């Protein structure tokens, strides 16, 4: 999978992508991530990327020209190594509080897309013509306002990379994670077996794999009902 990210703060992406699962996925060519600085596509002496909103009001709005320039340049470069059909399957996503809220099932659908372009907004928003003309989908990571789309883009990238075949060393551990069956994860324990008089549930020490599996499944159901009943409906 190829992921292109457009941002005014490209440096924000270096440390999260230099750790653990994402780093390994990049190093083993499971995913290729390119971060583009929107300012590189801004014209003029001052390379301005924002301007005052028509109609007045506070704050600044991201100008259309740098974003159109960036997206056209990236797609033009991509077209050199892709068929027309592959170009048609590229999806451009804006991280936005107005988007549909990300969940595990959306993540699973996104890994079927070979090329993703993620656009990170800043300031008070992006000129609406960019969204109308160039954005295929708006995604939110939750109902709160942030300073920009960069952290949501990193969240999205993390959540999809770990679903790509080979990205997570122990493939079983993907299936057992919270939310994957629409249920929360069962409780986990490690050594010591007794810690400050607190004991690990007996069944986990039994060696009875069938009993352990049943216990864990029941725990997942019980705690989902208790902590996240909203996940049980539907
Ligand atoms: C709304 C708003 C209302 C009154 C005054 C100023 C305002 N700014 C915004 C706003 O939504 N700003 C955005 C900041 C502009 C685009 C980038 N920003 C952003 C993205 N904030 N939060 C996100 C985001 C993205 C995905 N998931 C959750 C939050």
PDB file of C-alpha atoms and ligand atoms in Angstrom:
ATOM      1  CA  UNK A   1       0.000   0.000   0.000  1.00  0.00           C
ATOM      2  CA  UNK A   2       1.165   3.544  -0.785  1.00  0.00           C
ATOM      3  CA  UNK A   3       0.139   6.393   1.507  1.00  0.00           C
ATOM      4  CA  UNK A   4       0.782  10.021   0.618  1.00  0.00           C
ATOM      5  CA  UNK A   5       0.231  12.656   3.275  1.00  0.00           C
ATOM      6  CA  UNK A   6      -0.193  16.387   2.609  1.00  0.00           C
ATOM      7  CA  UNK A   7       0.556  18.603   5.553  1.00  0.00           C
ATOM      8  CA  UNK A   8       1.841  22.035   6.524  1.00  0.00           C
ATOM      9  CA  UNK A   9       3.718  20.365   9.400  1.00  0.00           C
ATOM     10  CA  UNK A  10       5.488  17.390   7.825  1.00  0.00           C
ATOM     11  CA  UNK A  11       7.999  17.100  10.686  1.00  0.00           C
ATOM     12  CA  UNK A  12       5.206  15.976  13.008  1.00  0.00           C
ATOM     13  CA  UNK A  13       5.221  12.611  11.231  1.00  0.00           C
ATOM     14  CA  UNK A  14       8.834  11.595  11.767  1.00  0.00           C
ATOM     15  CA  UNK A  15       8.892  10.151  15.280  1.00  0.00           C
ATOM     16  CA  UNK A  16       5.663   8.105  15.266  1.00  0.00           C
ATOM     17  CA  UNK A  17       6.704   6.484  11.990  1.00  0.00           C
ATOM     18  CA  UNK A  18      10.138   5.676  13.340  1.00  0.00           C
ATOM     19  CA  UNK A  19       8.830   3.288  15.997  1.00  0.00           C
ATOM     20  CA  UNK A  20       7.806  -0.324  16.258  1.00  0.00           C
ATOM     21  CA  UNK A  21       5.131  -1.714  13.936  1.00  0.00           C
ATOM     22  CA  UNK A  22       4.971   1.215  11.530  1.00  0.00           C
ATOM     23  CA  UNK A  23       8.747   1.328  11.180  1.00  0.00           C
ATOM     24  CA  UNK A  24       8.943  -2.399  10.513  1.00  0.00           C
ATOM     25  CA  UNK A  25       6.121  -2.215   7.968  1.00  0.00           C
ATOM     26  CA  UNK A  26       7.938   0.593   6.150  1.00  0.00           C
ATOM     27  CA  UNK A  27      11.305  -1.178   6.309  1.00  0.00           C
ATOM     28  CA  UNK A  28       9.823  -4.376   4.885  1.00  0.00           C
ATOM     29  CA  UNK A  29       8.005  -2.496   2.081  1.00  0.00           C
ATOM     30  CA  UNK A  30       4.545  -3.512   3.265  1.00  0.00           C
ATOM     31  CA  UNK A  31       3.688   0.151   3.149  1.00  0.00           C
ATOM     32  CA  UNK A  32       5.354   3.134   1.538  1.00  0.00           C
ATOM     33  CA  UNK A  33       4.640   6.478   3.170  1.00  0.00           C
ATOM     34  CA  UNK A  34       5.492   9.830   1.623  1.00  0.00           C
ATOM     35  CA  UNK A  35       4.979  13.087   3.471  1.00  0.00           C
ATOM     36  CA  UNK A  36       4.543  16.191   1.319  1.00  0.00           C
ATOM     37  CA  UNK A  37       4.839  19.756   2.539  1.00  0.00           C
ATOM     38  CA  UNK A  38       1.894  21.730   1.166  1.00  0.00           C
ATOM     39  CA  UNK A  39       4.007  24.886   1.363  1.00  0.00           C
ATOM     40  CA  UNK A  40       6.295  23.464  -1.353  1.00  0.00           C
ATOM     41  CA  UNK A  41       3.378  23.931  -3.753  1.00  0.00           C
ATOM     42  CA  UNK A  42       2.626  27.503  -2.726  1.00  0.00           C
ATOM     43  CA  UNK A  43       3.611  30.126  -5.263  1.00  0.00           C
ATOM     44  CA  UNK A  44       5.032  33.608  -4.872  1.00  0.00           C
ATOM     45  CA  UNK A  45       7.728  35.177  -2.796  1.00  0.00           C
ATOM     46  CA  UNK A  46       5.950  34.521   0.488  1.00  0.00           C
ATOM     47  CA  UNK A  47       4.670  31.041  -0.330  1.00  0.00           C
ATOM     48  CA  UNK A  48       1.404  31.848   1.384  1.00  0.00           C
ATOM     49  CA  UNK A  49      -0.843  28.902   2.159  1.00  0.00           C
ATOM     50  CA  UNK A  50      -3.622  30.704   4.028  1.00  0.00           C
ATOM     51  CA  UNK A  51      -5.767  33.789   3.561  1.00  0.00           C
ATOM     52  CA  UNK A  52      -8.660  35.650   5.173  1.00  0.00           C
ATOM     53  CA  UNK A  53     -12.137  34.113   4.898  1.00  0.00           C
ATOM     54  CA  UNK A  54     -14.599  35.705   2.449  1.00  0.00           C
ATOM     55  CA  UNK A  55     -17.512  36.971   4.490  1.00  0.00           C
ATOM     56  CA  UNK A  56     -15.282  37.862   7.389  1.00  0.00           C
ATOM     57  CA  UNK A  57     -14.919  36.195  10.727  1.00  0.00           C
ATOM     58  CA  UNK A  58     -11.897  35.179  12.685  1.00  0.00           C
ATOM     59  CA  UNK A  59      -8.946  33.091  11.674  1.00  0.00           C
ATOM     60  CA  UNK A  60      -7.548  31.983   8.366  1.00  0.00           C
ATOM     61  CA  UNK A  61      -8.514  29.526   5.637  1.00  0.00           C
ATOM     62  CA  UNK A  62      -6.215  27.295   3.598  1.00  0.00           C
ATOM     63  CA  UNK A  63      -5.980  28.623   0.039  1.00  0.00           C
ATOM     64  CA  UNK A  64      -7.021  26.326  -2.817  1.00  0.00           C
ATOM     65  CA  UNK A  65      -3.994  26.788  -5.114  1.00  0.00           C
ATOM     66  CA  UNK A  66      -1.330  25.008  -3.016  1.00  0.00           C
ATOM     67  CA  UNK A  67      -3.620  22.027  -2.357  1.00  0.00           C
ATOM     68  CA  UNK A  68      -4.696  21.732  -6.012  1.00  0.00           C
ATOM     69  CA  UNK A  69      -1.019  22.053  -7.012  1.00  0.00           C
ATOM     70  CA  UNK A  70       0.114  19.421  -4.527  1.00  0.00           C
ATOM     71  CA  UNK A  71      -2.599  16.897  -5.383  1.00  0.00           C
ATOM     72  CA  UNK A  72      -2.096  17.356  -9.137  1.00  0.00           C
ATOM     73  CA  UNK A  73       1.682  16.979  -8.813  1.00  0.00           C
ATOM     74  CA  UNK A  74       1.380  13.829  -6.674  1.00  0.00           C
ATOM     75  CA  UNK A  75      -1.182  12.208  -8.974  1.00  0.00           C
ATOM     76  CA  UNK A  76       0.858  13.158 -12.021  1.00  0.00           C
ATOM     77  CA  UNK A  77       3.911  11.464 -10.509  1.00  0.00           C
ATOM     78  CA  UNK A  78       1.820   8.404  -9.543  1.00  0.00           C
ATOM     79  CA  UNK A  79       0.417   8.111 -13.081  1.00  0.00           C
ATOM     80  CA  UNK A  80       3.907   7.291 -14.402  1.00  0.00           C
ATOM     81  CA  UNK A  81       3.839   3.900 -12.674  1.00  0.00           C
ATOM     82  CA  UNK A  82       0.117   3.121 -12.702  1.00  0.00           C
ATOM     83  CA  UNK A  83      -2.553   2.043 -15.173  1.00  0.00           C
ATOM     84  CA  UNK A  84      -5.669   4.133 -15.749  1.00  0.00           C
ATOM     85  CA  UNK A  85      -7.685   1.686 -13.630  1.00  0.00           C
ATOM     86  CA  UNK A  86      -5.172   1.934 -10.786  1.00  0.00           C
ATOM     87  CA  UNK A  87      -5.361   5.735 -10.971  1.00  0.00           C
ATOM     88  CA  UNK A  88      -9.159   5.533 -10.702  1.00  0.00           C
ATOM     89  CA  UNK A  89      -8.850   3.508  -7.513  1.00  0.00           C
ATOM     90  CA  UNK A  90      -6.789   6.155  -5.663  1.00  0.00           C
ATOM     91  CA  UNK A  91      -8.768   7.584  -2.735  1.00  0.00           C
ATOM     92  CA  UNK A  92      -8.147  11.059  -1.332  1.00  0.00           C
ATOM     93  CA  UNK A  93      -9.226  11.423   2.287  1.00  0.00           C
ATOM     94  CA  UNK A  94      -9.533  14.596   4.337  1.00  0.00           C
ATOM     95  CA  UNK A  95      -9.178  14.233   8.100  1.00  0.00           C
ATOM     96  CA  UNK A  96     -11.958  16.425   9.374  1.00  0.00           C
ATOM     97  CA  UNK A  97     -14.367  16.820  12.298  1.00  0.00           C
ATOM     98  CA  UNK A  98     -17.103  16.744   9.629  1.00  0.00           C
ATOM     99  CA  UNK A  99     -16.139  13.263   8.459  1.00  0.00           C
ATOM    100  CA  UNK A 100     -17.724   9.946   9.263  1.00  0.00           C
ATOM    101  CA  UNK A 101     -16.246   8.589  12.481  1.00  0.00           C
ATOM    102  CA  UNK A 102     -13.522   5.988  11.982  1.00  0.00           C
ATOM    103  CA  UNK A 103     -14.078   2.483  13.314  1.00  0.00           C
ATOM    104  CA  UNK A 104     -12.475  -0.924  12.859  1.00  0.00           C
ATOM    105  CA  UNK A 105     -14.766  -1.906  10.011  1.00  0.00           C
ATOM    106  CA  UNK A 106     -13.827   1.236   8.041  1.00  0.00           C
ATOM    107  CA  UNK A 107     -10.149   0.424   8.691  1.00  0.00           C
ATOM    108  CA  UNK A 108     -10.677  -3.069   7.275  1.00  0.00           C
ATOM    109  CA  UNK A 109     -12.264  -1.639   4.143  1.00  0.00           C
ATOM    110  CA  UNK A 110      -9.434   0.864   3.648  1.00  0.00           C
ATOM    111  CA  UNK A 111      -6.717  -1.798   3.411  1.00  0.00           C
ATOM    112  CA  UNK A 112      -8.234  -2.892   0.092  1.00  0.00           C
ATOM    113  CA  UNK A 113      -7.209   0.473  -1.400  1.00  0.00           C
ATOM    114  CA  UNK A 114      -3.722   0.396  -2.932  1.00  0.00           C
ATOM    115  CA  UNK A 115      -3.133   4.163  -2.903  1.00  0.00           C
ATOM    116  CA  UNK A 116      -4.336   6.549  -0.233  1.00  0.00           C
ATOM    117  CA  UNK A 117      -3.775  10.301  -0.183  1.00  0.00           C
ATOM    118  CA  UNK A 118      -4.421  11.879   3.212  1.00  0.00           C
ATOM    119  CA  UNK A 119      -4.966  15.634   3.421  1.00  0.00           C
ATOM    120  CA  UNK A 120      -4.400  17.370   6.762  1.00  0.00           C
ATOM    121  CA  UNK A 121      -6.140  20.684   7.293  1.00  0.00           C
ATOM    122  CA  UNK A 122      -4.994  23.523   9.558  1.00  0.00           C
ATOM    123  CA  UNK A 123      -6.275  26.909  10.679  1.00  0.00           C
ATOM    124  CA  UNK A 124     -10.082  27.316  10.590  1.00  0.00           C
ATOM    125  CA  UNK A 125     -10.450  25.012   7.636  1.00  0.00           C
ATOM    126  CA  UNK A 126      -9.896  24.461   3.919  1.00  0.00           C
ATOM    127  CA  UNK A 127     -11.430  26.346   0.990  1.00  0.00           C
ATOM    128  CA  UNK A 128     -14.612  24.373   0.243  1.00  0.00           C
ATOM    129  CA  UNK A 129     -13.716  24.038  -3.452  1.00  0.00           C
ATOM    130  CA  UNK A 130     -10.840  21.712  -2.508  1.00  0.00           C
ATOM    131  CA  UNK A 131     -13.254  19.456  -0.652  1.00  0.00           C
ATOM    132  CA  UNK A 132     -15.805  19.492  -3.497  1.00  0.00           C
ATOM    133  CA  UNK A 133     -13.320  18.832  -6.282  1.00  0.00           C
ATOM    134  CA  UNK A 134     -10.533  16.724  -4.812  1.00  0.00           C
ATOM    135  CA  UNK A 135     -11.707  14.913  -1.690  1.00  0.00           C
ATOM    136  CA  UNK A 136     -13.386  11.493  -2.010  1.00  0.00           C
ATOM    137  CA  UNK A 137     -14.114  10.965   1.665  1.00  0.00           C
ATOM    138  CA  UNK A 138     -13.955  12.875   4.947  1.00  0.00           C
ATOM    139  CA  UNK A 139     -12.931  10.886   8.012  1.00  0.00           C
ATOM    140  CA  UNK A 140     -13.045  11.911  11.657  1.00  0.00           C
ATOM    141  CA  UNK A 141     -11.316  10.092  14.505  1.00  0.00           C
ATOM    142  CA  UNK A 142     -13.820  11.369  17.065  1.00  0.00           C
ATOM    143  CA  UNK A 143     -16.034  14.249  18.022  1.00  0.00           C
ATOM    144  CA  UNK A 144     -13.609  16.873  19.246  1.00  0.00           C
ATOM    145  CA  UNK A 145     -11.726  19.730  17.605  1.00  0.00           C
ATOM    146  CA  UNK A 146      -7.944  19.544  17.257  1.00  0.00           C
ATOM    147  CA  UNK A 147      -5.397  21.998  15.854  1.00  0.00           C
ATOM    148  CA  UNK A 148      -5.177  20.124  12.579  1.00  0.00           C
ATOM    149  CA  UNK A 149      -5.563  16.844  10.747  1.00  0.00           C
ATOM    150  CA  UNK A 150      -2.019  15.560  11.376  1.00  0.00           C
ATOM    151  CA  UNK A 151      -2.658  13.558  14.548  1.00  0.00           C
ATOM    152  CA  UNK A 152      -5.833  12.040  13.052  1.00  0.00           C
ATOM    153  CA  UNK A 153      -3.836  11.070   9.928  1.00  0.00           C
ATOM    154  CA  UNK A 154      -1.305   9.281  12.156  1.00  0.00           C
ATOM    155  CA  UNK A 155      -4.105   7.497  13.997  1.00  0.00           C
ATOM    156  CA  UNK A 156      -5.620   6.399  10.694  1.00  0.00           C
ATOM    157  CA  UNK A 157      -2.251   5.214   9.357  1.00  0.00           C
ATOM    158  CA  UNK A 158      -1.495   3.246  12.525  1.00  0.00           C
ATOM    159  CA  UNK A 159      -4.913   1.601  12.550  1.00  0.00           C
ATOM    160  CA  UNK A 160      -4.661   0.446   8.927  1.00  0.00           C
ATOM    161  CA  UNK A 161      -0.983  -0.542   8.790  1.00  0.00           C
ATOM    162  CA  UNK A 162      -1.393  -3.108  11.549  1.00  0.00           C
ATOM    163  CA  UNK A 163      -4.099  -4.792   9.459  1.00  0.00           C
ATOM    164  CA  UNK A 164      -1.829  -5.206   6.420  1.00  0.00           C
ATOM    165  CA  UNK A 165      -0.657  -8.811   6.010  1.00  0.00           C
ATOM    166  CA  UNK A 166       2.773  -9.264   7.607  1.00  0.00           C
ATOM    167  CA  UNK A 167       2.800  -5.955   9.504  1.00  0.00           C
ATOM    168  CA  UNK A 168       2.159  -7.487  12.906  1.00  0.00           C
ATOM    169  CA  UNK A 169       4.593 -10.285  13.711  1.00  0.00           C
ATOM    170  CA  UNK A 170       2.121 -12.584  15.443  1.00  0.00           C
ATOM    171  CA  UNK A 171      -0.927 -12.591  13.173  1.00  0.00           C
ATOM    172  CA  UNK A 172      -3.147 -14.172  15.884  1.00  0.00           C
ATOM    173  CA  UNK A 173      -2.723 -11.078  17.997  1.00  0.00           C
ATOM    174  CA  UNK A 174      -4.583  -8.968  15.416  1.00  0.00           C
ATOM    175  CA  UNK A 175      -7.685 -11.126  15.662  1.00  0.00           C
ATOM    176  CA  UNK A 176      -7.654 -11.030  19.436  1.00  0.00           C
ATOM    177  CA  UNK A 177      -7.503  -7.250  19.753  1.00  0.00           C
ATOM    178  CA  UNK A 178     -10.268  -5.092  21.093  1.00  0.00           C
ATOM    179  CA  UNK A 179     -13.039  -4.362  18.623  1.00  0.00           C
ATOM    180  CA  UNK A 180     -12.001  -6.916  16.038  1.00  0.00           C
ATOM    181  CA  UNK A 181     -15.022  -9.165  16.571  1.00  0.00           C
ATOM    182  CA  UNK A 182     -17.044  -6.146  17.579  1.00  0.00           C
ATOM    183  CA  UNK A 183     -16.208  -7.084  21.176  1.00  0.00           C
ATOM    184  CA  UNK A 184     -13.753  -5.691  23.687  1.00  0.00           C
ATOM    185  CA  UNK A 185     -10.582  -7.551  24.515  1.00  0.00           C
ATOM    186  CA  UNK A 186     -10.625 -10.105  27.344  1.00  0.00           C
ATOM    187  CA  UNK A 187      -8.465  -9.398  30.432  1.00  0.00           C
ATOM    188  CA  UNK A 188      -4.758 -10.184  30.156  1.00  0.00           C
ATOM    189  CA  UNK A 189      -2.331 -11.328  32.855  1.00  0.00           C
ATOM    190  CA  UNK A 190       1.379 -11.980  33.020  1.00  0.00           C
ATOM    191  CA  UNK A 191       3.867 -13.006  35.725  1.00  0.00           C
ATOM    192  CA  UNK A 192       4.005 -13.019  38.671  1.00  0.00           C
ATOM    193  CA  UNK A 193       1.165 -15.438  39.251  1.00  0.00           C
ATOM    194  CA  UNK A 194       0.481 -13.815  42.640  1.00  0.00           C
ATOM    195  CA  UNK A 195       1.151 -10.087  42.933  1.00  0.00           C
ATOM    196  CA  UNK A 196       0.404  -8.428  46.288  1.00  0.00           C
ATOM    197  CA  UNK A 197      -1.952 -11.324  47.077  1.00  0.00           C
ATOM    198  CA  UNK A 198      -3.803 -10.724  43.803  1.00  0.00           C
ATOM    199  CA  UNK A 199      -4.096 -13.973  41.876  1.00  0.00           C
ATOM    200  CA  UNK A 200      -4.335 -14.704  38.192  1.00  0.00           C
ATOM    201  CA  UNK A 201      -7.629 -16.473  37.272  1.00  0.00           C
ATOM    202  CA  UNK A 202      -7.202 -20.223  37.758  1.00  0.00           C
ATOM    203  CA  UNK A 203      -8.427 -21.189  34.295  1.00  0.00           C
ATOM    204  CA  UNK A 204      -5.496 -19.420  32.593  1.00  0.00           C
ATOM    205  CA  UNK A 205      -3.044 -21.689  34.436  1.00  0.00           C
ATOM    206  CA  UNK A 206      -5.005 -24.864  33.677  1.00  0.00           C
ATOM    207  CA  UNK A 207      -3.432 -25.638  30.321  1.00  0.00           C
ATOM    208  CA  UNK A 208      -6.956 -26.432  29.112  1.00  0.00           C
ATOM    209  CA  UNK A 209      -6.987 -24.470  25.865  1.00  0.00           C
ATOM    210  CA  UNK A 210     -10.661 -25.064  25.159  1.00  0.00           C
ATOM    211  CA  UNK A 211     -11.626 -23.831  28.641  1.00  0.00           C
ATOM    212  CA  UNK A 212      -9.330 -20.796  28.271  1.00  0.00           C
ATOM    213  CA  UNK A 213     -10.839 -19.916  24.919  1.00  0.00           C
ATOM    214  CA  UNK A 214     -14.392 -20.174  26.309  1.00  0.00           C
ATOM    215  CA  UNK A 215     -13.509 -18.118  29.393  1.00  0.00           C
ATOM    216  CA  UNK A 216     -11.937 -15.384  27.290  1.00  0.00           C
ATOM    217  CA  UNK A 217     -14.889 -15.246  24.905  1.00  0.00           C
ATOM    218  CA  UNK A 218     -17.332 -14.992  27.829  1.00  0.00           C
ATOM    219  CA  UNK A 219     -15.197 -12.257  29.420  1.00  0.00           C
ATOM    220  CA  UNK A 220     -15.251 -10.331  26.123  1.00  0.00           C
ATOM    221  CA  UNK A 221     -19.020 -10.534  25.973  1.00  0.00           C
ATOM    222  CA  UNK A 222     -19.527  -9.636  29.652  1.00  0.00           C
ATOM    223  CA  UNK A 223     -17.266  -6.612  29.628  1.00  0.00           C
ATOM    224  CA  UNK A 224     -18.611  -5.336  26.312  1.00  0.00           C
ATOM    225  CA  UNK A 225     -22.152  -5.474  27.771  1.00  0.00           C
ATOM    226  CA  UNK A 226     -20.899  -3.681  30.867  1.00  0.00           C
ATOM    227  CA  UNK A 227     -18.446  -1.094  29.487  1.00  0.00           C
ATOM    228  CA  UNK A 228     -19.562  -0.531  25.884  1.00  0.00           C
ATOM    229  CA  UNK A 229     -23.183  -1.667  25.491  1.00  0.00           C
ATOM    230  CA  UNK A 230     -23.380   0.513  22.368  1.00  0.00           C
ATOM    231  CA  UNK A 231     -21.108  -1.978  20.570  1.00  0.00           C
ATOM    232  CA  UNK A 232     -23.538  -4.857  21.179  1.00  0.00           C
ATOM    233  CA  UNK A 233     -26.373  -3.316  19.189  1.00  0.00           C
ATOM    234  CA  UNK A 234     -26.063  -4.094  15.479  1.00  0.00           C
TER     235      UNK A 234
HETATM  236  C1  LIG B   1     -14.123  24.734  13.709  1.00  0.00           C
HETATM  237  C2  LIG B   1     -14.330  25.989  14.175  1.00  0.00           C
HETATM  238  C3  LIG B   1     -15.458  26.623  14.642  1.00  0.00           C
HETATM  239  C4  LIG B   1     -15.370  27.923  15.047  1.00  0.00           C
HETATM  240  C5  LIG B   1     -14.171  28.575  14.979  1.00  0.00           C
HETATM  241  C6  LIG B   1     -13.045  27.939  14.518  1.00  0.00           C
HETATM  242  C7  LIG B   1     -13.161  26.631  14.108  1.00  0.00           C
HETATM  243  N1  LIG B   1     -12.239  25.821  13.642  1.00  0.00           N
HETATM  244  C8  LIG B   1     -12.804  24.690  13.382  1.00  0.00           C
HETATM  245  C9  LIG B   1     -12.171  23.559  12.803  1.00  0.00           C
HETATM  246  O1  LIG B   1     -12.791  22.542  12.588  1.00  0.00           O
HETATM  247  N2  LIG B   1     -10.877  23.692  12.498  1.00  0.00           N
HETATM  248  C10 LIG B   1     -10.185  22.601  11.846  1.00  0.00           C
HETATM  249  C11 LIG B   1      -8.936  22.246  12.592  1.00  0.00           C
HETATM  250  C12 LIG B   1      -9.851  22.924  10.448  1.00  0.00           C
HETATM  251  C13 LIG B   1      -9.259  21.725   9.781  1.00  0.00           C
HETATM  252  C14 LIG B   1      -8.204  21.041  10.629  1.00  0.00           C
HETATM  253  N3  LIG B   1      -8.568  20.994  11.998  1.00  0.00           N
HETATM  254  C15 LIG B   1      -9.021  19.881  12.628  1.00  0.00           C
HETATM  255  C16 LIG B   1      -9.124  18.587  12.172  1.00  0.00           C
HETATM  256  N4  LIG B   1      -9.463  19.890  13.860  1.00  0.00           N
HETATM  257  N5  LIG B   1      -9.897  18.674  14.189  1.00  0.00           N
HETATM  258  C17 LIG B   1      -9.700  17.866  13.211  1.00  0.00           C
HETATM  259  C18 LIG B   1     -10.084  16.488  13.286  1.00  0.00           C
HETATM  260  C19 LIG B   1      -9.892  15.643  12.222  1.00  0.00           C
HETATM  261  C20 LIG B   1     -10.299  14.308  12.319  1.00  0.00           C
HETATM  262  N6  LIG B   1     -10.863  13.847  13.451  1.00  0.00           N
HETATM  263  C21 LIG B   1     -11.054  14.673  14.494  1.00  0.00           C
HETATM  264  C22 LIG B   1     -10.672  15.996  14.430  1.00  0.00           C
END
